[in-house]
XYZ file of C-alpha atoms in Angstrom:
594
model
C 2.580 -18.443 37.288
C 2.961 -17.636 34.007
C 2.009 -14.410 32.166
C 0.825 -13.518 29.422
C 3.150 -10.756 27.958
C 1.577 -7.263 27.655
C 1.881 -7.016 23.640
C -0.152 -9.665 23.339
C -2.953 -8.775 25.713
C -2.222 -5.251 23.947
C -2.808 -5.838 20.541
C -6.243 -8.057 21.712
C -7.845 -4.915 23.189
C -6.538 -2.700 20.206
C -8.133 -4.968 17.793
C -11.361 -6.044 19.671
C -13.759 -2.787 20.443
C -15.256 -3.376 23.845
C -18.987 -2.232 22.361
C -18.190 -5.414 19.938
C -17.145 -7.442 22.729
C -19.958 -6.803 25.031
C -22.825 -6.425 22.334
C -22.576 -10.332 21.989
C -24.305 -10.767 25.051
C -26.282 -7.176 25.997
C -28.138 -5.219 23.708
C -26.848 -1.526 23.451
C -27.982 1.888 21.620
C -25.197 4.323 20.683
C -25.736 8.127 22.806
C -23.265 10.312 21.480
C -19.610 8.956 21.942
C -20.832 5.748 23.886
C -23.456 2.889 23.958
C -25.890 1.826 27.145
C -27.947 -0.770 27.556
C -29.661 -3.130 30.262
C -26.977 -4.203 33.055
C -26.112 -7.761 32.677
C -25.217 -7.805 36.361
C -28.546 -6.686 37.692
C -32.390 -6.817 36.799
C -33.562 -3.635 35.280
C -35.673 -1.574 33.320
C -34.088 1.434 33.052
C -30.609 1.117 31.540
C -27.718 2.245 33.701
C -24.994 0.386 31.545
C -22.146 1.791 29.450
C -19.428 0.853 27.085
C -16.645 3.616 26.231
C -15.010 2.877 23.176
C -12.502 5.619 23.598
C -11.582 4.720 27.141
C -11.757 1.115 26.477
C -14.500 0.519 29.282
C -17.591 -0.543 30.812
C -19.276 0.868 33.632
C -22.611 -0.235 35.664
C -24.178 2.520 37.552
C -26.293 -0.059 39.241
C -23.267 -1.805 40.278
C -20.649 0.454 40.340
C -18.873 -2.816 38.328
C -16.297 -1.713 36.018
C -13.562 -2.856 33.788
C -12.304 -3.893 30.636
C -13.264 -6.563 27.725
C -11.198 -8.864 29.595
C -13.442 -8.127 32.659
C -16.286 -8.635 30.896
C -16.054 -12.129 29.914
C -14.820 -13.265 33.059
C -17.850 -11.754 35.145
C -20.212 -12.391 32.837
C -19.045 -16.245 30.984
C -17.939 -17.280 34.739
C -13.919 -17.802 33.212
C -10.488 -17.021 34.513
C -8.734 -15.077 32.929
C -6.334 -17.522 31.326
C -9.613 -18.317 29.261
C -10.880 -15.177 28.897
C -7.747 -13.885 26.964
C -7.505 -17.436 25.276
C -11.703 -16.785 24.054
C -11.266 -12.956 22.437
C -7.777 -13.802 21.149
C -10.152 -16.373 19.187
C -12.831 -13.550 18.523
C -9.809 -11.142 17.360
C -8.616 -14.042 14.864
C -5.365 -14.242 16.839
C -3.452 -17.733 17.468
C -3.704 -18.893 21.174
C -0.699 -18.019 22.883
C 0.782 -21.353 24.541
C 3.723 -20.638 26.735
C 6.140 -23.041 24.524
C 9.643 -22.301 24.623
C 9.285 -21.414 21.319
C 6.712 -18.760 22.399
C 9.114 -17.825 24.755
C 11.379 -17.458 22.096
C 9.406 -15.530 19.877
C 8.778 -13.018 22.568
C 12.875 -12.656 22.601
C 12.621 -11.836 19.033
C 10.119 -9.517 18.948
C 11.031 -7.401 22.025
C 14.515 -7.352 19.856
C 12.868 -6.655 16.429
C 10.814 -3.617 17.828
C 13.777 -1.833 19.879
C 15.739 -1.949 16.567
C 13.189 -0.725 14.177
C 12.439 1.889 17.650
C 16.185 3.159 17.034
C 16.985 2.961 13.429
C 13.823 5.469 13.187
C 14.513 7.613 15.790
C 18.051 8.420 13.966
C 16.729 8.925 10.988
C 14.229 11.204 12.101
C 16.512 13.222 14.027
C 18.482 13.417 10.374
C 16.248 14.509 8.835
C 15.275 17.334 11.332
C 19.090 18.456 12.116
C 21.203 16.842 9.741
C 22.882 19.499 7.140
C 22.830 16.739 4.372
C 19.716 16.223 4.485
C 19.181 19.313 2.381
C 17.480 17.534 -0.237
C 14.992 15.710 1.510
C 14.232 18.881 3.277
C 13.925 20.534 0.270
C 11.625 17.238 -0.921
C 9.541 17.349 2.282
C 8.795 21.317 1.382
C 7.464 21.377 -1.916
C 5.327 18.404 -1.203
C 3.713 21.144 1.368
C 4.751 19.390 4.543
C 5.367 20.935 7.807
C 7.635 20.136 10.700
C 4.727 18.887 12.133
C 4.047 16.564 10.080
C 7.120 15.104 9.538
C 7.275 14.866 13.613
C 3.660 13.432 13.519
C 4.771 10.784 11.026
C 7.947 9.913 12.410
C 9.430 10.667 8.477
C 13.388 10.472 8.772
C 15.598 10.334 5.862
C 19.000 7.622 5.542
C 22.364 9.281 5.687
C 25.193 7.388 5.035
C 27.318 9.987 7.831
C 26.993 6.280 9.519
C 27.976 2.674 9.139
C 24.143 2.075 10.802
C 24.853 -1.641 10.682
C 27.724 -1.545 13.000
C 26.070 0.854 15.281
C 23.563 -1.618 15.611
C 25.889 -4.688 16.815
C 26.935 -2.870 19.413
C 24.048 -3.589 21.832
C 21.971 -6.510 19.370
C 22.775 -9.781 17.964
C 23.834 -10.003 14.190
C 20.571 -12.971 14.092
C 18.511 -10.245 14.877
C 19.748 -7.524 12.774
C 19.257 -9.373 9.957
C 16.306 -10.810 10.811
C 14.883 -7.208 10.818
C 15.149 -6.922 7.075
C 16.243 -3.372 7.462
C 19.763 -4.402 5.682
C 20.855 -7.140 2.580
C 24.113 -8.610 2.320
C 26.329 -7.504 -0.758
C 27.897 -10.323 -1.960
C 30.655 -8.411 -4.033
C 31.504 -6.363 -0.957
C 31.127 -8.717 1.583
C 29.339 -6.132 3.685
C 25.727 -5.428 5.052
C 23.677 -2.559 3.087
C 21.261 0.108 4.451
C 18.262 -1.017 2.323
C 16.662 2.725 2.626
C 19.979 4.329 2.195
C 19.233 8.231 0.277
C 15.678 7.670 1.187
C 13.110 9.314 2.864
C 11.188 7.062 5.333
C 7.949 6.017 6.367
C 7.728 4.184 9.444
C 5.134 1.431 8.864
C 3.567 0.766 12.559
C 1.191 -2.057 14.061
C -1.963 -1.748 15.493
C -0.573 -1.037 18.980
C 1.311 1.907 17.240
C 5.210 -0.409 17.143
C 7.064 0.278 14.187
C 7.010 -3.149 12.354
C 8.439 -2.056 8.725
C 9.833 0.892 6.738
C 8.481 2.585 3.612
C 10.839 4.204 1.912
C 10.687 7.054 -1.255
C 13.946 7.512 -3.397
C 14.115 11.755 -3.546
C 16.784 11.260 -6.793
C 15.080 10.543 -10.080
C 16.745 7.060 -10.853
C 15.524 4.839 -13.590
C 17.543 1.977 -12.031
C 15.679 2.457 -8.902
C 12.195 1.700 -7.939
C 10.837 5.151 -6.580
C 9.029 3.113 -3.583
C 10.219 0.173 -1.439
C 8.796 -1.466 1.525
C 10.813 -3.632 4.139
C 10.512 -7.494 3.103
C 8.273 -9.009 5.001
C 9.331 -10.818 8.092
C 8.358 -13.282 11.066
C 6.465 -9.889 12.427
C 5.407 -7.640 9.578
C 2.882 -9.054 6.550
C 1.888 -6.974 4.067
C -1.113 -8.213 3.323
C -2.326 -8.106 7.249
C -1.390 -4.177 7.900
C -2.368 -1.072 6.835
C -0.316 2.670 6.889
C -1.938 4.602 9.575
C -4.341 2.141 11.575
C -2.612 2.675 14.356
C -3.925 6.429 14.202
C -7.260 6.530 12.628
C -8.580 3.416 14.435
C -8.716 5.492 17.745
C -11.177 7.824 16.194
C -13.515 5.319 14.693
C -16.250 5.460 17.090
C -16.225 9.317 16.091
C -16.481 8.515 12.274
C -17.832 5.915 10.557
C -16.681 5.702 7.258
C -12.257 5.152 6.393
C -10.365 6.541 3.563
C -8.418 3.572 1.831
C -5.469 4.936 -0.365
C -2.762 4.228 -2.555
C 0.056 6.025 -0.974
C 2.346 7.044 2.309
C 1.789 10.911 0.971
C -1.776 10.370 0.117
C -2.429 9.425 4.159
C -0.518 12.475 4.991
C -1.888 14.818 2.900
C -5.313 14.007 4.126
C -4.318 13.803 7.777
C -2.859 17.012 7.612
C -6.309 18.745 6.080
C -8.218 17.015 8.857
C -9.538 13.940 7.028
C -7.800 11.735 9.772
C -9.185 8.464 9.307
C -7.635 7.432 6.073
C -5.457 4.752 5.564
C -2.889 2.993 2.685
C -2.534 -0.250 2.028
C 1.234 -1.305 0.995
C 2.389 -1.206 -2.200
C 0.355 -4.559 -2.968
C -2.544 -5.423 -4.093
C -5.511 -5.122 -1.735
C -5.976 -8.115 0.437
C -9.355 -9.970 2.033
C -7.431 -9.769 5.575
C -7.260 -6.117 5.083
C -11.063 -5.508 4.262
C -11.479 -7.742 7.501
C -9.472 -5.708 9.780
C -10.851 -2.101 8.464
C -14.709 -3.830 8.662
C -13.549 -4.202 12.667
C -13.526 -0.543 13.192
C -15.404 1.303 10.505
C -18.600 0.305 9.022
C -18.079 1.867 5.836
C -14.571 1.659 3.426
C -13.922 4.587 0.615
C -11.165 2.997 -1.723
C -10.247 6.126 -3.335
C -7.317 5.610 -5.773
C -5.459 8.013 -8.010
C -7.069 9.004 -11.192
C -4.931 7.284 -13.666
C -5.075 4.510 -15.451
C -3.315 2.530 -13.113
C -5.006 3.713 -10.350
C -8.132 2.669 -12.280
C -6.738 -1.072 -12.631
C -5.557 -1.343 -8.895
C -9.113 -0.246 -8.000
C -10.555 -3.217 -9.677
C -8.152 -5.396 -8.313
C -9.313 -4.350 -4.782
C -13.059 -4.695 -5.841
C -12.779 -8.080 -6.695
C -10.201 -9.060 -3.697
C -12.817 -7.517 -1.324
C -16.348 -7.823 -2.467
C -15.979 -11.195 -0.613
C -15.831 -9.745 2.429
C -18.913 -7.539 1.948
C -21.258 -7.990 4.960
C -24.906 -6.455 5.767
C -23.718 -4.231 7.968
C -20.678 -2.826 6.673
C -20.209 -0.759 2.809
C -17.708 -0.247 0.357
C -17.336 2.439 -1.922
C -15.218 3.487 -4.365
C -14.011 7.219 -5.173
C -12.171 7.955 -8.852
C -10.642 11.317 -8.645
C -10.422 13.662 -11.643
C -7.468 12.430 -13.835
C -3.572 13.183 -13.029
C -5.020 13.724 -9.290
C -4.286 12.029 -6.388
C -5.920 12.667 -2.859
C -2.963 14.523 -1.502
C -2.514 16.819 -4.784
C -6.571 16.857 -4.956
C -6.562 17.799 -0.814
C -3.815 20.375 -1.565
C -5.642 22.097 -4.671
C -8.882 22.393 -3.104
C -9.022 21.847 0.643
C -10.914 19.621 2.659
C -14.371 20.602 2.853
C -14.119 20.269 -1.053
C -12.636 17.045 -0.991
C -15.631 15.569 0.850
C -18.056 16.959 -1.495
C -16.808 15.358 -3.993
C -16.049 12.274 -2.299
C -20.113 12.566 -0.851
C -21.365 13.165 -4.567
C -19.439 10.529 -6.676
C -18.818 7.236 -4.187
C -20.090 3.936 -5.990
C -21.143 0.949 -4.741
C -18.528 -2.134 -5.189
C -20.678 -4.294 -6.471
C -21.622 -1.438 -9.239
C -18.850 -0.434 -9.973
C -17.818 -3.882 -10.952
C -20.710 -3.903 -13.300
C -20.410 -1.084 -15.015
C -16.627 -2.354 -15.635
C -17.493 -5.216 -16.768
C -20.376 -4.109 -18.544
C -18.167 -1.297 -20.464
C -16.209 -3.716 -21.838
C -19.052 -6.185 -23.449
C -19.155 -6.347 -27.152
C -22.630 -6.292 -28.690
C -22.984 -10.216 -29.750
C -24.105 -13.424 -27.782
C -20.527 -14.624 -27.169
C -19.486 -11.679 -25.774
C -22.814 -11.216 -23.606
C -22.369 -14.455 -22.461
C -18.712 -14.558 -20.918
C -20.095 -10.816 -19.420
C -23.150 -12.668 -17.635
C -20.881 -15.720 -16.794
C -18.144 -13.255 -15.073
C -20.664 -10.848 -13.645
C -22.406 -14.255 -12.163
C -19.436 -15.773 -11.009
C -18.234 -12.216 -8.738
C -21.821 -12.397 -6.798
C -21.234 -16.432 -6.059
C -17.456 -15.312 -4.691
C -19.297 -13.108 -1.724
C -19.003 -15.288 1.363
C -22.058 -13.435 3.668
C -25.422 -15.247 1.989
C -27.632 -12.248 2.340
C -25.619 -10.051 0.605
C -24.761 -13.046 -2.071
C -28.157 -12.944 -2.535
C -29.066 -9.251 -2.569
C -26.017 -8.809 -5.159
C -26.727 -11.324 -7.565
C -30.506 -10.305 -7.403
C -29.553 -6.646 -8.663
C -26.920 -8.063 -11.460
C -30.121 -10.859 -12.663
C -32.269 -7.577 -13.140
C -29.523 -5.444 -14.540
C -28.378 -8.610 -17.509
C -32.113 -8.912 -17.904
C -32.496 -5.715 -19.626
C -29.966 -6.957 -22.040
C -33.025 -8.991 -23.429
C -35.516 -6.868 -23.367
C -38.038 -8.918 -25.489
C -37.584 -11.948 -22.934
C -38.805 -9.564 -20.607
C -42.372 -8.301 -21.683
C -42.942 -6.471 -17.855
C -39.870 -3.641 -18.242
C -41.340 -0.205 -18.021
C -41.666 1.881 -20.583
C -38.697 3.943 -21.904
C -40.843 7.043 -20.443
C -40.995 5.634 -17.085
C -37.460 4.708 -17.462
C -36.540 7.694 -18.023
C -38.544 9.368 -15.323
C -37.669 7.117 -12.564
C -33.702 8.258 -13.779
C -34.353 11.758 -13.294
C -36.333 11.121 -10.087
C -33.353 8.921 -8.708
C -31.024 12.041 -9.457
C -32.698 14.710 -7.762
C -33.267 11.675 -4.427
C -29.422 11.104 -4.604
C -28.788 14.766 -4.275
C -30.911 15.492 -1.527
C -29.506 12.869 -0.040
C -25.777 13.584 -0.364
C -26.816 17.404 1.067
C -28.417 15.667 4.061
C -25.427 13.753 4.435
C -23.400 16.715 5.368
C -26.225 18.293 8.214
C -25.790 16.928 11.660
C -29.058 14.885 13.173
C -29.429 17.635 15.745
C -28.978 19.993 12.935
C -31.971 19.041 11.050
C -34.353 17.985 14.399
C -34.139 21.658 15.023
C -35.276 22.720 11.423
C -38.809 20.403 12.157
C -38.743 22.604 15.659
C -38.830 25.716 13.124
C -40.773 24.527 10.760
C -43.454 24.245 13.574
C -42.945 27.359 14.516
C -43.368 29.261 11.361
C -46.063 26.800 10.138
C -48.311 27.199 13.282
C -47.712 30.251 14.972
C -51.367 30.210 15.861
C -50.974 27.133 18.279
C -47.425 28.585 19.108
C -48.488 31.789 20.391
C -51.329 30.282 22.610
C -48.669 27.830 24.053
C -45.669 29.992 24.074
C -45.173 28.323 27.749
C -43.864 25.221 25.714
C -40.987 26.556 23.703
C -40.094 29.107 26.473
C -37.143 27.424 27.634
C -36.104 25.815 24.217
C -32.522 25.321 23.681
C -30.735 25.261 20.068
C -27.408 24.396 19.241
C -26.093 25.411 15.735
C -25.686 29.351 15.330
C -27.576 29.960 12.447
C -30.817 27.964 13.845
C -30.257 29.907 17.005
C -30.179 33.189 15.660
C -33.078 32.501 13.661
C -35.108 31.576 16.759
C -34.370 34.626 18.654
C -35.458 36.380 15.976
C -38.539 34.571 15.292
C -39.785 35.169 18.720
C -38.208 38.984 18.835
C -39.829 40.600 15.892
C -43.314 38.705 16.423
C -43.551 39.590 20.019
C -43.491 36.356 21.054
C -45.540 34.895 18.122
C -48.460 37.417 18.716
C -48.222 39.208 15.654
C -46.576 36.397 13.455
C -46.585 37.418 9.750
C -43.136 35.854 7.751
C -43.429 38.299 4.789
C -43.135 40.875 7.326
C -39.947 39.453 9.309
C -36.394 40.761 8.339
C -34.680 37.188 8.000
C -32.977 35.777 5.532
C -35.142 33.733 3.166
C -32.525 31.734 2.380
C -32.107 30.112 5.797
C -35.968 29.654 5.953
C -36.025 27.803 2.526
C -33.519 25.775 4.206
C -35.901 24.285 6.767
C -38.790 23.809 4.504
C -36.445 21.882 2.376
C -34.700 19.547 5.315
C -37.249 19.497 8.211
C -38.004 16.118 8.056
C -41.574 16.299 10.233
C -42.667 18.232 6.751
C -42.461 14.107 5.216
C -44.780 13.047 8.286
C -47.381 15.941 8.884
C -49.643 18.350 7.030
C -49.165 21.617 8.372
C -52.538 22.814 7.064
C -54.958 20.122 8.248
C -53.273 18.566 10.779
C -55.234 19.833 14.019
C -53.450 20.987 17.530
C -53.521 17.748 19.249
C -51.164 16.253 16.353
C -48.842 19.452 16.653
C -48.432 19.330 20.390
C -47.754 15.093 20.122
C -44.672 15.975 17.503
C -43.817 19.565 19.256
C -43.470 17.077 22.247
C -41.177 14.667 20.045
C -38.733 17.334 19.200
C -38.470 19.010 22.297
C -37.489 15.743 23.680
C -34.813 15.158 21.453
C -33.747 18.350 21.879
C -33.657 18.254 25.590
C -31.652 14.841 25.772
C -29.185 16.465 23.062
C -28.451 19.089 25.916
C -28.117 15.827 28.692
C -25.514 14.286 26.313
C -23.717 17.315 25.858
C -23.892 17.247 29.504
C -22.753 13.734 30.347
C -20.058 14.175 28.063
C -18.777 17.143 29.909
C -19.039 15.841 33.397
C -17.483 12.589 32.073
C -14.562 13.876 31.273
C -14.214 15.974 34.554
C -14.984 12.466 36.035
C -12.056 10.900 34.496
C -10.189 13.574 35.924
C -11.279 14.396 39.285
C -12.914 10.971 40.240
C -15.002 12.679 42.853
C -17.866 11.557 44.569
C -19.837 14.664 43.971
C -19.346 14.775 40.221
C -20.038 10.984 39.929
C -23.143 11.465 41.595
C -23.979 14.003 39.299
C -23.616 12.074 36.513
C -25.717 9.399 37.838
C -28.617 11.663 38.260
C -28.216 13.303 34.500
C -28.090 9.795 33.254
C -31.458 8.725 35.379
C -33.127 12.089 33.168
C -31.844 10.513 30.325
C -34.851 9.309 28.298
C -33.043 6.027 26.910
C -35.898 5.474 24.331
């Protein structure tokens, strides 16, 4: 029988989530790190299915069935597995794998390509760690504020020449191969094979199944005969255009976060990585590619192209606009991020710190398809010729998007935005006073909204279980039975609950002037309860209150479940005992699923 080989069925799962997989065929809702829904191997009404992203698993309670996405389409599409793996290579836009000789052959060359790029970057690295001449690069790695755990994190090694690598190599591989790895060129004058990242530092470039595939490699001597950054040429196994730095590493946290950093650089990647901003990636010294959106909209539903703040950083930016607004899909966003000028994320990371770093990124993203407006719309001279190639170009970027709904969404917003360029052709504009209100009313929206963005969802549920509580401490104190056992979870919210109840006795003599709190955290729930949007404190009577009391409370109570779930889940995966599965199974039956 033949099999197929385990990189193959590898790099499948790695780019295939199993919640993608299995939502084609079951409907699931996401509960804190996984998804449930209705089991497609039983009748039901209650769901006791889940998918585990992390874990790359599904698991029936029901059924006590359980497996991977391979699994899954053979239990549920009635296939062997021959056809399983030959229907999600498909869905992972992988060719079919055919058992030729020349497959056979190819599986030669890239178990031989991967063990050399394995060594020639575990040398370096160990050069760079122990090697007295590597002084320099140490002295490199340093000032640009990196630790030896980064550099161990990374894999970053720096070229020596203490070693004819080349030779080294032919001792255990074929000279076919070497070359083929495109880690050396071939002098001419000499007659002799050169270290292509010789006096470099090194980036190791690796797959999605975390194999090194290429080299990146930064000259630490200023040179002006040679180019500061290289890249391996691109072989039978590595593409530019079809990888990204650091997907290997921030795709396994993608069902944590759902938006990716897209950068310029090797030391932008690390320099947010290292501050905690892990999912962040960097395409390779190329322009942005289609393929590339593709593979990031697989795992994140939401892409931040933040370049550097220079002009050329600018210009590369637009490049990747127009490459990837064709790819634009309902479900998935991209935004782009300008920095302040001569900064860079890694310089901008380093200056500020993280936390700052996602401000800014949270309160100056644009849209793609603005931001290619307001490009194009900068540069529009103020005569018909000029209006007209602006319209024609502006027209002819909506018409490139291949997803129709968006096409038609996109193109509907330029129509209105080059209609204002003749205003008396439209007689129904608003007034310039509306105008102008509606702008400053859009403002103030936009920054509640990029504040909101930074609470948590449980975070703001409890602020509409305070603002209850200070809002009708009448109703509270005559059903102080209700809120008796009431769990929060952030500290501050806490606190301010213990102290609500504390210096009221219980809500019996409730007066807020009266209560030593700080006003500041109570402005904060009048401002971000969100029950304030969908009740009137003052006239809405006690039935109403109890009915959304009852809401909260809810979510509040399956917050704790999920908590948990999560923690006997993990002792599951441990243990695998009978007692803690059953356990489980009865927390997830008090789950309220709806």
């Amino acid at each position: 029988i033949m099999k197929y080989p385990k990189d193959y069925l590898d790099e499948i799962k790695a780019r295939l989530k199993v919640s993608n997989v299995v939502s084609r065929t079951v409907s699931l809702k996401k509960r804190g790190k996984e998804f449930v829904g209705l089991s497609p191997f039983k009748n039901e009404r209650t769901p006791s299915f889940t998918v585990n992203d992390d874990k790359e698993f599904y698991h029936c309670f029901a059924t006590g069935e359980h497996g991977n996405i391979f699994d899954f389409v053979m239990k549920t599409q009635n296939l062997r597995f021959g056809e399983s793996v030959k229907f999600l290579a498909s869905l992972a836009g992988m060719k079919p794998y055919t058992f030729s000789k020349q497959d056979e052959q190819r599986e030669k060359d890239w178990s031989q390509y991967k063990e050399i790029y394995k060594k020639y970057v575990e040398y370096f690295h160990n050069e760079l760690i122990k090697n007295n001449n590597s002084s320099e690069a140490k002295s490199y790695i340093k000032n640009r504020g990196l630790k030896l755990e980064d550099v161990q994190n990374f894999k970053l090694g720096f070229v020596t020449s203490e070693i004819d690598f080349y030779e080294y190599l032919l001792k255990k591989f074929d000279k076919k191969d070497i070359n083929n790895s495109g880690i050396f060129y071939h002098d001419e004058k000499k007659q002799k094979y050169i270290n292509r990242f010789r006096d470099r530092i090194i980036f190791p470039i690796n797959n999605i199944s975390g194999d090194v595939i290429a080299i990146g490699g930064r000259a630490i001597k200023e040179n002006n005969y040679l180019a500061k950054y290289i890249n391996s040429p691109e072989t039978q196994f590595f593409k530019k255009g079809s990888n990204l730095y650091n997907l290997d590493k921030s795709r396994k946290i993608s069902n944590k976060v759902d938006e990716v950093y897209l950068v310029e650089g090797y030391m932008d990647v690390i320099g947010l990585y290292k501050n905690n901003i892990k999912n962040v990636v960097a395409n390779l010294g190329t322009a942005l590619t289609p393929k590339q959106i593709s593979i990031l909209n697989q795992y994140f539903n939401k892409i931040i192209i933040c370049f550097d703040g220079d002009e050329s950083g600018y210009k590369a930016a637009l490049r990747a606009a127009e490459n990837s607004i064709i790819e634009l899909k309902p479900e998935k966003k991209i935004y782009f991020l300008f920095l302040p000028d001569k900064q860079d994320p890694d310089s901008y990371v380093k200056e500020f710190g993280k936390d700052k770093f996602l401000e800014f990124s949270n309160q100056n993203t644009i849209e793609i398809h603005k931001f290619i407006f307001k490009h194009y719309y900068k540069g529009m001279d103020d005569n018909p010729s000029s209006k007209a190639i602006f319209e024609k170009k502006i027209k002819s970027v909506a018409y490139a998007i291949k997803d129709e709904y968006i096409k038609k969404y996109v193109l509907d917003y330029y129509l209105d935005e080059i209609a204002k360029l003749t205003p008396n052709l439209n007689s129904n504009r608003n007034s310039k006073y509306n105008q102008n209100k509606n702008t400053k009313s859009l403002k103030s929206t936009q920054k509640y909204y990029n504040e909101t963005k930074l609470l948590s969802s449980i975070e703001i549920k409890e602020f509409s279980f305070l603002y209850i509580l200070i809002h009708k401490h009448e109703f509270i104190r005559d059903n102080f039975h209700l809120i008796e056992n009431v769990k929060l979870f952030t500290n501050e919210n806490k606190m301010l609950f213990e102290t609500l109840k504390n210096q009221s006795n219980n809500f019996k003599n409730f007066n807020l002037e009266n209560l030593h709190i700080d006003k500041n955290l109570v402005n904060r729930i009048f401002k971000y309860a969100s029950i304030k949007n969908i009740i009137n404190m003052k006239t809405s009577n006690d039935e109403k209150t109890e009915i959304f009391l009852g809401e909260i409370l809810r979510d509040l109570k399956n917050h704790e479940l999920e908590i948990r779930i999560e923690e006997l889940e993990q002792k599951f995966s441990k243990d695998l005992s009978e007692e803690t599965f059953n356990q489980l199974k009865e927390l997830k039956k008090l789950q309220n699923f709806n």
